[in-house]
Each structure stands twice: as structure tokens, then as C-alpha cells.
Coordinates of C-alpha atoms in Angstrom, one line a residue:
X86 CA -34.6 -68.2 -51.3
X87 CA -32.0 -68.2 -53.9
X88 CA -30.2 -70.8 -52.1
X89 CA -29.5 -74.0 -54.2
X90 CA -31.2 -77.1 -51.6
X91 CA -31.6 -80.8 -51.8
X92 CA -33.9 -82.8 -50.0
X93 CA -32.6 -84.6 -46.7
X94 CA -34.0 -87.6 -48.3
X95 CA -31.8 -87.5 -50.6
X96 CA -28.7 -86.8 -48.4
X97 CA -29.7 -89.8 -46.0
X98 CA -29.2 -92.1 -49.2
X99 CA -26.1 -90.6 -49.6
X100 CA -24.6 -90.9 -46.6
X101 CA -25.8 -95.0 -46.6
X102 CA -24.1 -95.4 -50.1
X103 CA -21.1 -93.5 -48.6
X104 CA -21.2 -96.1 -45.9
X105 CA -20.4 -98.9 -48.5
X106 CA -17.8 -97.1 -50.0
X107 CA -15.5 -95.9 -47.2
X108 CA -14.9 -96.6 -43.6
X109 CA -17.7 -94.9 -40.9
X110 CA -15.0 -92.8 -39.3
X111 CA -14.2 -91.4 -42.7
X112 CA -17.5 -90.2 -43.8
X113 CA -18.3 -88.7 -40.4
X114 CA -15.0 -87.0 -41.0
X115 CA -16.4 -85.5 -44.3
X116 CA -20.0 -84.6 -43.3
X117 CA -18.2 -82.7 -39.8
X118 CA -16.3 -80.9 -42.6
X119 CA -19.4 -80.1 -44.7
X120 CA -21.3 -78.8 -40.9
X121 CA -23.5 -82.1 -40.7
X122 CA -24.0 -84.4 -38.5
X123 CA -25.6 -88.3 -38.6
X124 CA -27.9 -86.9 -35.9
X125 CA -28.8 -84.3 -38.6
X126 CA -30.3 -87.4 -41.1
X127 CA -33.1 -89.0 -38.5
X128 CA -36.5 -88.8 -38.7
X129 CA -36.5 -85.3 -40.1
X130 CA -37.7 -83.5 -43.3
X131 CA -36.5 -80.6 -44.8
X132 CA -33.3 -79.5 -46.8
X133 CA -29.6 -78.4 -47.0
X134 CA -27.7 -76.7 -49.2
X135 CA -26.2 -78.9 -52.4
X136 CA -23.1 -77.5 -51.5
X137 CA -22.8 -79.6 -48.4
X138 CA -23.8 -82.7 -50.2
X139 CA -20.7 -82.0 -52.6
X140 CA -18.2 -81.1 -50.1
X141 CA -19.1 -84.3 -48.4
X142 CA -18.8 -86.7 -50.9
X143 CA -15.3 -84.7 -52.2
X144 CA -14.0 -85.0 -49.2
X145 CA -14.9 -88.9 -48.8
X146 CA -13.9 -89.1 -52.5
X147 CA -9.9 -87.0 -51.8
X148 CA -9.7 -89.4 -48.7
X149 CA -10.1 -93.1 -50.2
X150 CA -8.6 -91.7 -53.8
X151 CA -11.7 -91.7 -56.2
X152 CA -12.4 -89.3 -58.7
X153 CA -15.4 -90.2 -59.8
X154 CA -17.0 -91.3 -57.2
X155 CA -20.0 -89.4 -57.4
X156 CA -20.6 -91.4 -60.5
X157 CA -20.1 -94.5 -58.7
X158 CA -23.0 -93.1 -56.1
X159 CA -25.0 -92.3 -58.9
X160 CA -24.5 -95.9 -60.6
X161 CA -25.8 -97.4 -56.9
X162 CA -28.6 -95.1 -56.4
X163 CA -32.1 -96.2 -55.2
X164 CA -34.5 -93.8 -57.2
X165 CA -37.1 -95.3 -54.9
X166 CA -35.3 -93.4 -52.3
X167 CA -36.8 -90.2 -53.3
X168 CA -40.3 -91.7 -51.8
X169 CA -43.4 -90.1 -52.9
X170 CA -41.2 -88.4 -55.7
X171 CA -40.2 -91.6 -57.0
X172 CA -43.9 -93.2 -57.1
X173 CA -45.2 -89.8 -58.9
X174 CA -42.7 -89.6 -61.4
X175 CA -42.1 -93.5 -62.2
X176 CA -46.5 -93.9 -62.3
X177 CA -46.5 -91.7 -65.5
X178 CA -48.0 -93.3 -68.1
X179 CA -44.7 -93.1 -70.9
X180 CA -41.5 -91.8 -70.3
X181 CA -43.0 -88.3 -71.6
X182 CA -45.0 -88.0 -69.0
X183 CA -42.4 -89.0 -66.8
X184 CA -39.9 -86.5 -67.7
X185 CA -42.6 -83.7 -67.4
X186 CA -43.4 -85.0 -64.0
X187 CA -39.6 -84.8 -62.8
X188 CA -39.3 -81.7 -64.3
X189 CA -42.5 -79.9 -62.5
X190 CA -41.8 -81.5 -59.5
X191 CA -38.2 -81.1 -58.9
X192 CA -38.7 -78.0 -56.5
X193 CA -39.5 -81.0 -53.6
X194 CA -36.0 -82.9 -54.5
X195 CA -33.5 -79.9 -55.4
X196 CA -35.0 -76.4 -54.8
X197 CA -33.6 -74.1 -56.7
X198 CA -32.4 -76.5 -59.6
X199 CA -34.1 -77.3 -62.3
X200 CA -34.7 -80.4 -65.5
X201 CA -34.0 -78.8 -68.9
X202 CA -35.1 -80.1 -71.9
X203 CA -33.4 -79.5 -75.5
X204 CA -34.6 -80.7 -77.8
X205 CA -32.6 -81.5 -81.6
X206 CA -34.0 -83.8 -84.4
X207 CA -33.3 -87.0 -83.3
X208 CA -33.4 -86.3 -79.5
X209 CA -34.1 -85.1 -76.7
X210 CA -31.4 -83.8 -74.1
X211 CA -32.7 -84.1 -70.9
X212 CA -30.3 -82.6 -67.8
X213 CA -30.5 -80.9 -64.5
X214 CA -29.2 -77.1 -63.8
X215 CA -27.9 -76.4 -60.6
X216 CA -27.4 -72.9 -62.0
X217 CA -24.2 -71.9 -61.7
X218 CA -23.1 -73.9 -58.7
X219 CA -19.1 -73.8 -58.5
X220 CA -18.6 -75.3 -55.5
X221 CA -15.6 -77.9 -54.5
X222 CA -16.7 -81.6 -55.6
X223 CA -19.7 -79.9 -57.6
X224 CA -17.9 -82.6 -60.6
X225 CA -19.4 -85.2 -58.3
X226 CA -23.0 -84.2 -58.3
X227 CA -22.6 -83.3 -62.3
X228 CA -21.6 -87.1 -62.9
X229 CA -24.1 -88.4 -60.3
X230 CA -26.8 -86.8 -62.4
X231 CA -26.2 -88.4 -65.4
X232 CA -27.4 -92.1 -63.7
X233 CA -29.9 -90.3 -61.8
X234 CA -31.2 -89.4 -65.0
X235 CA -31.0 -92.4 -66.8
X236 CA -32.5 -94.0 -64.1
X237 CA -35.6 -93.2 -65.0
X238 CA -35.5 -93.9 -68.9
X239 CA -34.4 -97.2 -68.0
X240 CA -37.3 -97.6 -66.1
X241 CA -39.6 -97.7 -69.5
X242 CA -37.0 -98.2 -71.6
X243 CA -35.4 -101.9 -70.0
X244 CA -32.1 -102.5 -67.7
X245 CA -30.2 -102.7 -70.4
X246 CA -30.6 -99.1 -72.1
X247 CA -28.0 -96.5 -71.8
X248 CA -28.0 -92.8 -73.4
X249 CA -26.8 -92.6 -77.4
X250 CA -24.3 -90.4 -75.4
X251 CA -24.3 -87.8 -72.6
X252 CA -23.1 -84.1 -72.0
X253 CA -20.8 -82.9 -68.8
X254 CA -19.2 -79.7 -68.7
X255 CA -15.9 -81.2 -67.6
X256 CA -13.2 -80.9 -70.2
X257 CA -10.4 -83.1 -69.2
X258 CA -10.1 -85.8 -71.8
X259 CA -8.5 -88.7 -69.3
X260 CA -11.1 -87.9 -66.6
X261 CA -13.7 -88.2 -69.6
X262 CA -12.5 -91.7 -70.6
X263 CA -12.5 -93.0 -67.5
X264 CA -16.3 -92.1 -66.7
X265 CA -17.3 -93.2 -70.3
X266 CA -16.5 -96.7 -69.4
X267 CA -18.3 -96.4 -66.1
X268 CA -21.6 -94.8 -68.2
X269 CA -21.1 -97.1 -71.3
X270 CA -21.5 -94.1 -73.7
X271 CA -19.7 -91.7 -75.2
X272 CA -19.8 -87.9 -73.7
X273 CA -19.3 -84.5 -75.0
X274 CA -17.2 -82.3 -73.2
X275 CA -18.2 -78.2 -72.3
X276 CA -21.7 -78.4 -72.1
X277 CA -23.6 -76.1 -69.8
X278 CA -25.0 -79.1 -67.8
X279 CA -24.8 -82.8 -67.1
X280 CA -27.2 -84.1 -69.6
X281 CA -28.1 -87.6 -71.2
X282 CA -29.7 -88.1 -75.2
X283 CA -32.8 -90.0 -75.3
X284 CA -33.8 -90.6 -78.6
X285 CA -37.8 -88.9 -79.5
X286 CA -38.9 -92.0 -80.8
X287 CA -38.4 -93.7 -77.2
X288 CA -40.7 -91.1 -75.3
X289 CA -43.7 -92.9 -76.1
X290 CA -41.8 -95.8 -74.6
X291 CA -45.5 -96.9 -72.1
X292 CA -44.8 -97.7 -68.5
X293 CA -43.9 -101.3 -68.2
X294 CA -45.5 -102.2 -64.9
X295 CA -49.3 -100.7 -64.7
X296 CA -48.9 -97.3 -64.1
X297 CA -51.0 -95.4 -61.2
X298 CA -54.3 -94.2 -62.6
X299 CA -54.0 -91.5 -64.2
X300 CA -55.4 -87.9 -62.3
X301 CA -54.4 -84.8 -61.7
X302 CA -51.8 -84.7 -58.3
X303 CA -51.0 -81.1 -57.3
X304 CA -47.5 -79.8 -56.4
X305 CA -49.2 -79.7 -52.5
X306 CA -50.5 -82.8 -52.5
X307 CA -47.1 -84.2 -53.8
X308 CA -45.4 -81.8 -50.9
X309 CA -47.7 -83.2 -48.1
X310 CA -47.3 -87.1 -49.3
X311 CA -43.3 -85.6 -48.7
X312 CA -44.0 -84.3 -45.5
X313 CA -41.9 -80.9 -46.9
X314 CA -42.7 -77.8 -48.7
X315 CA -39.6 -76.2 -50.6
X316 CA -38.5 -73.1 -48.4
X317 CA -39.8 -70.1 -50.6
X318 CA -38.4 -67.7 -48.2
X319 CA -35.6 -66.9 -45.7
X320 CA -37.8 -67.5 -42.6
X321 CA -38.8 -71.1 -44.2
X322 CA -35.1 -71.9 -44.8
X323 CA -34.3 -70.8 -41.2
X324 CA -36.7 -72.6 -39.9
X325 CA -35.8 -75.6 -41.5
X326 CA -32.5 -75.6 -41.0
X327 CA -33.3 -75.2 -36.9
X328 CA -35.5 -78.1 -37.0
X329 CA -32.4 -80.4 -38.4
X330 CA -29.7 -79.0 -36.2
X331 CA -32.1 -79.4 -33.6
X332 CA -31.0 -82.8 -33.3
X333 CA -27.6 -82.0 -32.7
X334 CA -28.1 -78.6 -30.4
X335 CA -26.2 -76.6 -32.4
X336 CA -29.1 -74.3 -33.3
X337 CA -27.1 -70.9 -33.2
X338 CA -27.3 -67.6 -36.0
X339 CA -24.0 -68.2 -37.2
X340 CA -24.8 -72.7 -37.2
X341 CA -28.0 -71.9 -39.6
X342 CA -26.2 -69.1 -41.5
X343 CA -23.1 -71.7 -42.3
X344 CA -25.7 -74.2 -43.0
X345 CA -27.4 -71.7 -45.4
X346 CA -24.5 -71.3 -46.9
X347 CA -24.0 -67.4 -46.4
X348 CA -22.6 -64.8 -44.1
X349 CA -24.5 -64.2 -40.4
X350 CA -25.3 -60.5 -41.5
X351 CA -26.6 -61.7 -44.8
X352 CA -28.8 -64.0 -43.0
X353 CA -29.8 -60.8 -40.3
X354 CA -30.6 -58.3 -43.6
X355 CA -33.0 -61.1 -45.2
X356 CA -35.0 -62.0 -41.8
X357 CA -35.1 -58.2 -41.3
X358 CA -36.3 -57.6 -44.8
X359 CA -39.1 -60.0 -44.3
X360 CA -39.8 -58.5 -40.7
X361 CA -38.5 -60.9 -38.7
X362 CA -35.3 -61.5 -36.7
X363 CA -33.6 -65.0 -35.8
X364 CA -34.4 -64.9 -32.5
X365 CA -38.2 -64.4 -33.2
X366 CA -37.7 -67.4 -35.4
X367 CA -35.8 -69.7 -32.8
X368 CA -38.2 -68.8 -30.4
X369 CA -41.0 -69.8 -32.5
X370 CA -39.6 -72.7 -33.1
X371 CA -38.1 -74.1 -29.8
X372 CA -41.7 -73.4 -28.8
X373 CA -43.6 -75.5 -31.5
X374 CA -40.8 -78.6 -30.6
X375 CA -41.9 -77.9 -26.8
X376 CA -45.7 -78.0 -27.2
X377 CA -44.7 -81.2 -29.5
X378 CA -42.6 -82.7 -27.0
X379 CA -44.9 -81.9 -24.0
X380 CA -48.0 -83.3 -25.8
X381 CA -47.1 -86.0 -27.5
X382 CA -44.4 -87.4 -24.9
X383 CA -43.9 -88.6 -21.0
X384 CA -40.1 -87.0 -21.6
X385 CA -39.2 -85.3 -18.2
X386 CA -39.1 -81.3 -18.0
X387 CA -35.3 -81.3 -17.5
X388 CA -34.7 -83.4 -20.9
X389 CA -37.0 -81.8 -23.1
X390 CA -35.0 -78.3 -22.0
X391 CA -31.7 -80.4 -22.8
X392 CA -32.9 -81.5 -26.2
X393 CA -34.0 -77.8 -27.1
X394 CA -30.7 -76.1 -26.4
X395 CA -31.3 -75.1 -22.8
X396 CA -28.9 -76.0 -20.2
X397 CA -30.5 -74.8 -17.7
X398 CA -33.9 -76.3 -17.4
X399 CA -35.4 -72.9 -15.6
X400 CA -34.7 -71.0 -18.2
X401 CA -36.7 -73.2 -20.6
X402 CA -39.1 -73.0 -18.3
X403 CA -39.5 -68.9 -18.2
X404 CA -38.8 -69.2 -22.0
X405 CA -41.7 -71.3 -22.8
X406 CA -44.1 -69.7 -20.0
X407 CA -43.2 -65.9 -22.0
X408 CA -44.2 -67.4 -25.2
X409 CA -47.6 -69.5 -24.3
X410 CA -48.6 -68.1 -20.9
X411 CA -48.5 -71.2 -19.5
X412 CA -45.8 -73.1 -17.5
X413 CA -44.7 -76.2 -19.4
X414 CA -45.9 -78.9 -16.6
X415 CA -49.4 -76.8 -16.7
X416 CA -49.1 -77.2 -20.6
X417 CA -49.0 -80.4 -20.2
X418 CA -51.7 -81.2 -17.7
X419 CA -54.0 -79.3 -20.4
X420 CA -53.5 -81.5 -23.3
X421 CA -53.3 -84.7 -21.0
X422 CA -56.8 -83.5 -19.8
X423 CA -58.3 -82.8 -23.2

């Protein structure tokens, strides 16, 4: 996939930090205008596009009158949030380390985006590529980097460190002041990407607390401790973006395709092209979520067909029976018996 994603982990944060910033009614005002839902953020794993996160936050940000508040978000940000992310990148050894670690292992936090790394004399400039997203409120996420960022230098480097300056590509010299103060540094204008200057002679900078012992983690390993592997495909996005809108119901072609962030036919050419079709995917889906719920759960027949979309309970019924052979309550009795 193509598609630029970030991890719902990430989004659940979010939404809390939103929370302390605005009134409830007002952020489920903005996430129904980015296509989300609060039922959308429980006890799932996945991702959605980074356009959605910066639509929401703009439109939390137009309503109560802040411009920057995805730096403000940034500023409040948990790193620990991230989970297994956090404790793989923040365990390195030096800040080095660390850097390398976010950068190889971004693919579970923001598909699709990448760390760069420029380096000059007397620094390093260390930012995060969304590549090319021009999205409404994609300032917000630009800004938010720059703490994300620094979060992690100051986690070697003391509370009290902050960049020798950073680099946005926002021009507009007011808007600039105004976040200077909030970041404590000085930024320069028209750069390709949000981006903060650590100097070299810090990345040796040794991890304060006592870092993990050092071995060799794999990108699966990392993935699994997640509970997500980045979509690499159209039927992976698809099918994650049915198991989050499963909590809501809304688990239609054009839902997924909105959620995806393109067009219902471009989503029908790129499951075709990879020998599939959406309904070959929802099926497989609604079917994995049954055998789950029928398993693991004393749910009656008649909910579990609710919670899956069906509203008539037969249907799920000759639905489920086509794709295992078996009728759900003899299912059941199966795996109760085993």
C-alpha cells in the first residue's frame, strides 16, 4: 500500500489529549468529520490513514481557535504510549542507537513515512517524512513531530534539552514566532520536513536508566510484541480497516474505501489486481470474528449476527454455514467439546 497510516495506538492517545483540550461533544464532532468513531479506538490494533488523524485534530483545533495545537499535543505526548515501540527504541544503549531504532522501526508506528537523517558538520538533522502529504491540518502533525522527536533526545540527553534549532516547512513568519516560544528554539522556515538539530557530539549521549540488554530484536518480533503487522498490501489494509469499523457496523466498500482514503473503484481495481474482491475479503473476515466470537464467548446467536453487520440473524446463519460447513450453534458445540 501506498497509503500514508499511523498506528491506532497512536490515534487512541490522541483522542485522550484531545479530551483535555476541548469539550467531548466537540472532538466527537471532529473524528465523525474525519469517518471515526470512539467505538473505532477499543481494544483493536491496526491503522488509519494520517490524513484522518489531521483532519481530526484541525477540526478540534478551527473549533476552540488554536493554531497550533498539534504542537500543544505534541508538547503533552506520552512516548510510552507507543508501547512495545517505545521500550525498543528508548532501551538502545545511546541516543545513536536510539535514532536507528526509530528509524528501522517506524513502519509499526506510521507506515508509509519514514525518519531522515542529514547530517552537516556540527549536527545531525533528524525529521520524519510523510512524503508529500498535503492534507488539511497536515501543519498540525508537522509541529507535533518536532516534540515527538525531541522526546526521545531528551530522554538521554535530560528534561531540560531542547534542539539548537528546528526545521518546518511552514513559511509564515507570525505563525513561526508563535511556535518558537512554545519549542524554545529558533526554526528555519521551507524545509522539506519537520526536523530538529541534535548536535553529533550528543549521540554518544549513553542511556541514563539501564538500558535492556542488548540483542538482536527483529522487525516481527517487534510487530508481534504490537500485536500489528504494517499492511504491505491492499487486502491487508482492507482487512484492517474491517476489523476497526467492525466495532461500529459500518463495514461497507465505500466505509473501508473512505477510510483508505481513495475512491470505491480504486479500491475494486487493487483487490482485483491482487485476485481478490471485497466481498471475498468481508466474508473472510466476518467469518474469522464469528469462529472468534463463537469460541471464545457465551454471546447469544442473535448478538453475535448483530455485532457482525447482520440484521437478520438467519442470514448470518446461512452466511457462516456457506463458509465453514457447519452451522454456527454446531460450531460451537465443536470447540466447547474439544
Amino acid at each position: 500500500m501506498q497509503n500514508k497510516l499511523v498506528n491506532l495506538v497512536e490515534l487512541v492517545h490522541v483522542v485522550d489529549l484531545l479530551d483535555r483540550f476541548a469539550a467531548r461533544s466537540i472532538v466527537d464532532r471532529a473524528l465523525r468529520s474525519a469517518g471515526l468513531d470512539r467505538a473505532m479506538l477499543g481494544g483493536f490494533t491496526g491503522f488509519i490513514p494520517y490524513a484522518a488523524e489531521a483532519v481530526l485534530i484541525d477540526s478540534v483545533a478551527r473549533t476552540i481557535g488554536d493554531r497550533h495545537l498539534g504542537a500543544r499535543i505534541g508538547q503533552a505526548y506520552e512516548y510510552s504510549a507507543y508501547g512495545a515501540y517505545a521500550h525498543f527504541v528508548l532501551g538502545a544503549p545511546d541516543l545513536a542507537s536510539a535514532l536507528d531504532r526509530g528509524r528501522r522501526a517506524l513502519l509499526f508506528t506510521h507506515p508509509g513515512s519514514e525518519i531522515t537523517l542529514r547530517e552537516t558538520e556540527t549536527h545531525l538533522i533528524v525529521g520524519r517524512d510523510s512524503k508529500g502529504l498535503s492534507v488539511i491540518g497536515h501543519h498540525h502533525l508537522d509541529e507535533g513531530a518536532l516534540f515527538i522527536i525531541g522526546q526521545v533526545a531528551r530522554h538521554f540527553l535530560g528534561a531540560d534539552w531542547t534542539p539548537d534549532w528546528a526545521e518546518l516547512p511552514e513559511t509564515n513568519p507570525r505563525e513561526l514566532a508563535a511556535l518558537e516560544d512554545l519549542l524554545g528554539t529558533t526554526i528555519r522556515a521551507g524545509a522539506p520536513v519537520p526536523s530538529v538539530a541534535i548536535r553529533l557530539t550528543e549521540l554518544a549521549a549513553l542511556n541514563p536508566g539501564p538500558p535492556q540488554p542488548e540483542r538482536t530484536m527483529s522487525l516481527g518480533e517487534l510487530g508481534r510484541l504490537m500485536g500489528i503487522a504494517p499492511a504491505q498490501s491492499m487486502v491487508d489494509g482492507v482487512d484492517q480497516m474491517l476489523h476497526v469499523t467492525l466495532a461500529t457496523g459500518l463495514i461497507s466498500e465505500d466505509v473501508v474505501a473512505r477510510l483508505l482514503a481513495i475512491g470505491p473503484r480504486t479500491l475494486q481495481r487493487a483487490l482485483k489486481a491482487e485476485g481478490t474482491t471485497f466481498r471475498q475479503v468481508r466474508l473472510r473476515v466476518l467469518s474469522d470474528r464469528a469462529r472468534s466470537l463463537l469460541s471464545e464467548t457465551d454471546m447469544p446467536l442473535e448478538e453475535i449476527a448483530k455485532v457482525l453487520g447482520y440484521s437478520d440473524p438467519r442470514a448470518f446463519r446461512r452466511a457462516f454455514k456457506d463458509s465453514t460447513g457447519l452451522s454456527p450453534s454446531a460450531f460451537r458445540h465443536a470447540e466447547q467439546a474439544q
